[in-house]
Amino acid sequence: GKTFAYLYPALSLARNLPGPVIISTQTLNLQSQIESRDLPALLPLLDEPPSFHVARGGSNYVCKKKVLDLSLSPELPGLAGGPPLADIAAWAETGEGLLDRFPGGLPGRTRELVAYDEHSCWRGCPEWGNCRFIADRERMRTSRVLVVNHAMLLTDARLRAAGSRLLPDYSGLIVDEAHRLAETAEDQMAVHLGSEQGRRLLRALASASQDPETGPLLQGLAKLASRTGSAFEELAGSATSAPEGVHAR
């Protein structure tokens, strides 16, 4: 019910908007539901249904060139226990290309070895014209309704801040599972610093600052961080040397 409530208006308006409508979800399960159940149920209700595409990250696709290269060294560690490379190659030639749809599934290490990655992809690749990933990226650029995940949406936002982009310029955005967006943004964009890294950063900022007020403040923070870090290290050392039966909490 919830997905129908936003999908029907999105599908109805998409044909008349300058750019596509983006629908962002967190989970692959919801993406699959929209693709295989909800959209097929709604599209026949429209006189002129718009084109739609479910966009996935590159690691979800088989790289036919990597499969070909692996066939030259089939003894490579990680292939043992998985299906024969010949079976993977034959399946890839069907045009399917989505690793989740390989019959019976693939072991994690095998999947990693045959999956698309940006370092193995270039325009001169002999499989470029027959690559499912490249074909789906073209569909992503031309579809009127585009279903993506939060990670892809946030990657696009980060690239746009740097003057580039991943997704086409869109006229509408619907964020489902929005309660997970902040969590995904933190995972993708946050920078985590250890105590020593934090102290070094504060000292570097203090040294670089020419502001007569900010400079001394940063220097004071750096000194406070050093004293606090030393106190915690001393406390941790005391805890590890505590007598048997005494536990730090």
CSV table of C-alpha atoms in Angstrom, one decimal:
chain,number,residue,atom,x,y,z
A,1,GLY,CA,0.0,0.0,0.0
A,2,LYS,CA,2.7,2.5,0.9
A,3,THR,CA,4.7,2.0,-2.3
A,4,PHE,CA,1.5,2.3,-4.4
A,5,ALA,CA,0.8,5.6,-2.7
A,6,TYR,CA,3.9,7.3,-4.1
A,7,LEU,CA,4.5,5.1,-7.2
A,8,TYR,CA,1.2,5.9,-8.9
A,9,PRO,CA,1.7,9.8,-8.7
A,10,ALA,CA,5.3,9.4,-9.7
A,11,LEU,CA,4.5,7.3,-12.8
A,12,SER,CA,1.6,9.6,-13.7
A,13,LEU,CA,3.7,12.8,-13.6
A,14,ALA,CA,7.1,11.4,-14.9
A,15,ARG,CA,6.3,11.8,-18.6
A,16,ASN,CA,5.6,15.5,-18.2
A,17,LEU,CA,8.6,16.5,-16.1
A,18,PRO,CA,11.9,17.8,-17.5
A,19,GLY,CA,13.9,15.2,-15.7
A,20,PRO,CA,13.2,11.8,-14.2
A,21,VAL,CA,11.7,11.0,-10.9
A,22,ILE,CA,14.2,9.3,-8.5
A,23,ILE,CA,12.9,6.8,-5.9
A,24,SER,CA,15.5,5.9,-3.3
A,25,THR,CA,15.3,2.9,-1.0
A,26,GLN,CA,17.7,1.4,1.6
A,27,THR,CA,17.2,-2.3,1.0
A,28,LEU,CA,17.5,-4.6,-2.0
A,29,ASN,CA,14.4,-6.4,-0.9
A,30,LEU,CA,12.3,-3.2,-1.4
A,31,GLN,CA,14.0,-2.5,-4.7
A,32,SER,CA,13.1,-6.1,-5.8
A,33,GLN,CA,9.5,-5.7,-4.6
A,34,ILE,CA,9.1,-2.4,-6.6
A,35,GLU,CA,10.7,-3.9,-9.7
A,36,SER,CA,9.0,-7.3,-9.7
A,37,ARG,CA,5.6,-6.7,-8.1
A,38,ASP,CA,4.6,-3.1,-7.7
A,39,LEU,CA,5.6,-1.5,-11.0
A,40,PRO,CA,4.2,-4.4,-13.1
A,41,ALA,CA,0.8,-4.0,-11.2
A,42,LEU,CA,0.6,-0.2,-11.8
A,43,LEU,CA,2.0,0.3,-15.3
A,44,PRO,CA,-1.0,-1.3,-17.1
A,45,LEU,CA,-3.3,1.2,-15.4
A,46,LEU,CA,-1.6,4.1,-17.3
A,47,ASP,CA,-2.5,5.1,-20.8
A,48,GLU,CA,1.2,5.9,-21.6
A,49,PRO,CA,3.4,4.3,-18.9
A,50,PRO,CA,6.8,5.9,-18.6
A,51,SER,CA,10.1,4.0,-18.9
A,52,PHE,CA,11.6,2.9,-15.6
A,53,HIS,CA,14.8,1.3,-14.4
A,54,VAL,CA,16.2,-0.1,-11.2
A,55,ALA,CA,19.8,1.1,-10.9
A,56,ARG,CA,22.3,-1.1,-9.0
A,57,GLY,CA,25.9,-0.7,-8.1
A,58,GLY,CA,28.6,-2.1,-10.3
A,59,SER,CA,29.5,-4.9,-7.8
A,60,ASN,CA,26.1,-6.5,-8.6
A,61,TYR,CA,27.2,-7.3,-12.2
A,62,VAL,CA,29.4,-9.9,-13.8
A,63,CYS,CA,32.4,-8.7,-15.7
A,64,LYS,CA,32.7,-10.9,-18.8
A,65,LYS,CA,36.3,-9.7,-19.4
A,66,LYS,CA,37.3,-10.9,-15.9
A,67,VAL,CA,35.6,-14.2,-16.5
A,68,LEU,CA,37.6,-14.6,-19.7
A,69,ASP,CA,40.8,-13.7,-18.0
A,70,LEU,CA,40.1,-16.1,-15.1
A,71,SER,CA,39.6,-18.9,-17.6
A,72,LEU,CA,43.3,-18.6,-18.5
A,73,SER,CA,44.2,-19.3,-14.8
A,74,PRO,CA,41.5,-21.5,-13.4
A,75,GLU,CA,43.7,-22.7,-10.6
A,76,LEU,CA,43.4,-19.2,-8.9
A,77,PRO,CA,42.5,-19.5,-5.2
A,78,GLY,CA,38.9,-18.7,-4.5
A,79,LEU,CA,37.5,-20.6,-7.5
A,80,ALA,CA,37.5,-23.9,-5.8
A,81,GLY,CA,34.0,-24.9,-4.5
A,82,GLY,CA,32.3,-22.6,-6.9
A,83,PRO,CA,30.6,-23.4,-10.2
A,84,PRO,CA,32.8,-24.1,-13.3
A,85,LEU,CA,34.0,-20.9,-15.0
A,86,ALA,CA,32.5,-22.3,-18.2
A,87,ASP,CA,29.0,-22.2,-16.6
A,88,ILE,CA,29.5,-18.6,-15.4
A,89,ALA,CA,30.7,-17.6,-18.9
A,90,ALA,CA,27.8,-19.3,-20.6
A,91,TRP,CA,25.3,-17.6,-18.2
A,92,ALA,CA,26.9,-14.2,-18.8
A,93,GLU,CA,26.4,-14.6,-22.5
A,94,THR,CA,22.7,-14.8,-22.0
A,95,GLY,CA,22.7,-11.1,-21.3
A,96,GLU,CA,21.4,-11.5,-17.7
A,97,GLY,CA,24.6,-10.2,-15.9
A,98,LEU,CA,23.1,-9.7,-12.4
A,99,LEU,CA,25.1,-11.9,-10.0
A,100,ASP,CA,22.2,-12.3,-7.6
A,101,ARG,CA,20.3,-14.1,-10.4
A,102,PHE,CA,23.0,-16.7,-11.1
A,103,PRO,CA,21.3,-20.1,-10.8
A,104,GLY,CA,22.1,-21.5,-7.4
A,105,GLY,CA,24.1,-18.5,-6.3
A,106,LEU,CA,27.8,-17.9,-6.2
A,107,PRO,CA,30.2,-18.3,-3.2
A,108,GLY,CA,31.4,-14.9,-1.9
A,109,ARG,CA,35.0,-15.2,-3.1
A,110,THR,CA,33.9,-16.4,-6.6
A,111,ARG,CA,31.5,-13.5,-6.8
A,112,GLU,CA,34.2,-11.1,-5.9
A,113,LEU,CA,36.5,-12.4,-8.5
A,114,VAL,CA,34.0,-12.1,-11.4
A,115,ALA,CA,32.2,-8.9,-10.4
A,116,TYR,CA,32.5,-5.6,-12.2
A,117,ASP,CA,34.9,-3.1,-10.6
A,118,GLU,CA,36.0,0.3,-11.8
A,119,HIS,CA,39.6,-0.8,-12.3
A,120,SER,CA,38.7,-3.5,-14.8
A,121,CYS,CA,36.4,-1.4,-16.9
A,122,TRP,CA,37.5,0.9,-19.8
A,123,ARG,CA,35.9,2.0,-23.0
A,124,GLY,CA,38.3,0.0,-25.1
A,125,CYS,CA,37.3,-3.3,-23.4
A,126,PRO,CA,36.4,-5.9,-26.0
A,127,GLU,CA,33.2,-6.7,-24.1
A,128,TRP,CA,32.1,-3.0,-23.9
A,129,GLY,CA,29.3,-3.4,-26.4
A,130,ASN,CA,28.0,-6.6,-24.8
A,131,CYS,CA,28.3,-5.5,-21.2
A,132,ARG,CA,25.1,-5.6,-19.1
A,133,PHE,CA,26.5,-3.0,-16.7
A,134,ILE,CA,27.2,-0.5,-19.4
A,135,ALA,CA,23.7,-1.2,-21.0
A,136,ASP,CA,22.0,-0.6,-17.6
A,137,ARG,CA,24.0,2.7,-17.1
A,138,GLU,CA,22.6,3.9,-20.5
A,139,ARG,CA,19.1,2.9,-19.3
A,140,MET,CA,19.7,4.9,-16.1
A,141,ARG,CA,20.4,8.0,-18.2
A,142,THR,CA,17.3,7.7,-20.3
A,143,SER,CA,14.5,6.3,-18.0
A,144,ARG,CA,11.8,8.5,-16.7
A,145,VAL,CA,11.4,6.7,-13.3
A,146,LEU,CA,14.6,5.5,-11.7
A,147,VAL,CA,14.8,3.4,-8.5
A,148,VAL,CA,18.2,3.6,-6.7
A,149,ASN,CA,19.4,2.9,-3.2
A,150,HIS,CA,20.5,5.4,-0.6
A,151,ALA,CA,24.2,4.8,-1.1
A,152,MET,CA,23.9,5.6,-4.8
A,153,LEU,CA,21.8,8.8,-4.1
A,154,LEU,CA,24.4,10.0,-1.6
A,155,THR,CA,27.3,9.2,-3.9
A,156,ASP,CA,25.6,11.4,-6.5
A,157,ALA,CA,25.3,14.2,-4.0
A,158,ARG,CA,29.0,13.9,-3.1
A,159,LEU,CA,30.0,13.9,-6.7
A,160,ARG,CA,27.8,16.9,-7.5
A,161,ALA,CA,29.5,18.9,-4.7
A,162,ALA,CA,32.8,18.2,-6.6
A,163,GLY,CA,31.3,19.2,-10.0
A,164,SER,CA,30.4,15.8,-11.3
A,165,ARG,CA,27.4,13.4,-11.0
A,166,LEU,CA,26.3,9.8,-11.1
A,167,LEU,CA,22.6,10.2,-11.6
A,168,PRO,CA,20.9,12.3,-14.3
A,169,ASP,CA,19.5,15.7,-13.3
A,170,TYR,CA,16.1,14.8,-11.8
A,171,SER,CA,12.9,16.7,-11.3
A,172,GLY,CA,11.4,14.7,-8.5
A,173,LEU,CA,12.8,12.8,-5.5
A,174,ILE,CA,11.0,10.2,-3.3
A,175,VAL,CA,13.0,8.8,-0.4
A,176,ASP,CA,11.5,5.6,1.0
A,177,GLU,CA,12.9,4.1,4.2
A,178,ALA,CA,14.1,7.6,5.0
A,179,HIS,CA,14.9,6.7,8.6
A,180,ARG,CA,17.9,4.8,7.2
A,181,LEU,CA,19.2,7.7,5.1
A,182,ALA,CA,21.2,9.4,7.9
A,183,GLU,CA,22.8,6.1,8.9
A,184,THR,CA,23.9,5.5,5.3
A,185,ALA,CA,25.2,9.0,5.0
A,186,GLU,CA,27.3,8.5,8.2
A,187,ASP,CA,28.7,5.2,6.9
A,188,GLN,CA,29.5,6.7,3.5
A,189,MET,CA,30.7,10.2,4.3
A,190,ALA,CA,31.9,10.3,7.9
A,191,VAL,CA,35.6,10.5,8.7
A,192,HIS,CA,36.7,8.6,11.9
A,193,LEU,CA,39.8,9.8,13.8
A,194,GLY,CA,41.6,8.1,16.6
A,195,SER,CA,42.8,10.1,19.5
A,196,GLU,CA,46.3,10.6,18.2
A,197,GLN,CA,44.9,11.6,14.7
A,198,GLY,CA,42.6,14.1,16.4
A,199,ARG,CA,45.5,15.7,18.3
A,200,ARG,CA,47.6,15.9,15.2
A,201,LEU,CA,44.7,17.6,13.3
A,202,LEU,CA,44.2,20.1,16.0
A,203,ARG,CA,47.9,21.0,16.2
A,204,ALA,CA,48.0,21.3,12.4
A,205,LEU,CA,45.0,23.6,12.3
A,206,ALA,CA,46.4,25.7,15.1
A,207,SER,CA,49.7,26.1,13.3
A,208,ALA,CA,48.0,27.0,10.0
A,209,SER,CA,45.6,29.5,11.5
A,210,GLN,CA,46.4,33.2,11.1
A,211,ASP,CA,43.4,34.3,13.1
A,212,PRO,CA,44.5,35.9,16.5
A,213,GLU,CA,41.4,34.4,18.2
A,214,THR,CA,41.0,31.0,16.5
A,215,GLY,CA,44.7,30.1,16.6
A,216,PRO,CA,45.1,30.2,20.4
A,217,LEU,CA,41.8,28.4,20.8
A,218,LEU,CA,42.9,25.5,18.6
A,219,GLN,CA,46.2,25.4,20.4
A,220,GLY,CA,44.4,25.1,23.7
A,221,LEU,CA,42.1,22.4,22.4
A,222,ALA,CA,45.2,20.5,21.2
A,223,LYS,CA,46.8,20.7,24.6
A,224,LEU,CA,43.6,19.7,26.3
A,225,ALA,CA,43.3,16.7,23.9
A,226,SER,CA,46.8,15.7,24.7
A,227,ARG,CA,46.3,15.8,28.5
A,228,THR,CA,43.0,14.0,28.2
A,229,GLY,CA,44.5,11.3,26.0
A,230,SER,CA,47.4,10.8,28.4
A,231,ALA,CA,44.9,10.5,31.3
A,232,PHE,CA,42.8,7.9,29.5
A,233,GLU,CA,46.0,5.9,28.5
A,234,GLU,CA,47.2,6.0,32.1
A,235,LEU,CA,43.7,4.8,33.3
A,236,ALA,CA,43.7,2.0,30.7
A,237,GLY,CA,47.1,0.9,31.8
A,238,SER,CA,46.0,0.8,35.4
A,239,ALA,CA,43.0,-1.3,34.4
A,240,THR,CA,45.1,-3.9,32.6
A,241,SER,CA,47.4,-4.2,35.6
A,242,ALA,CA,44.6,-4.5,38.2
A,243,PRO,CA,44.8,-7.4,40.6
A,244,GLU,CA,43.0,-10.6,39.7
A,245,GLY,CA,39.3,-10.4,40.5
A,246,VAL,CA,39.2,-6.6,39.9
A,247,HIS,CA,37.6,-5.7,36.6
A,248,ALA,CA,37.5,-2.3,34.9
A,249,ARG,CA,34.0,-1.3,33.7
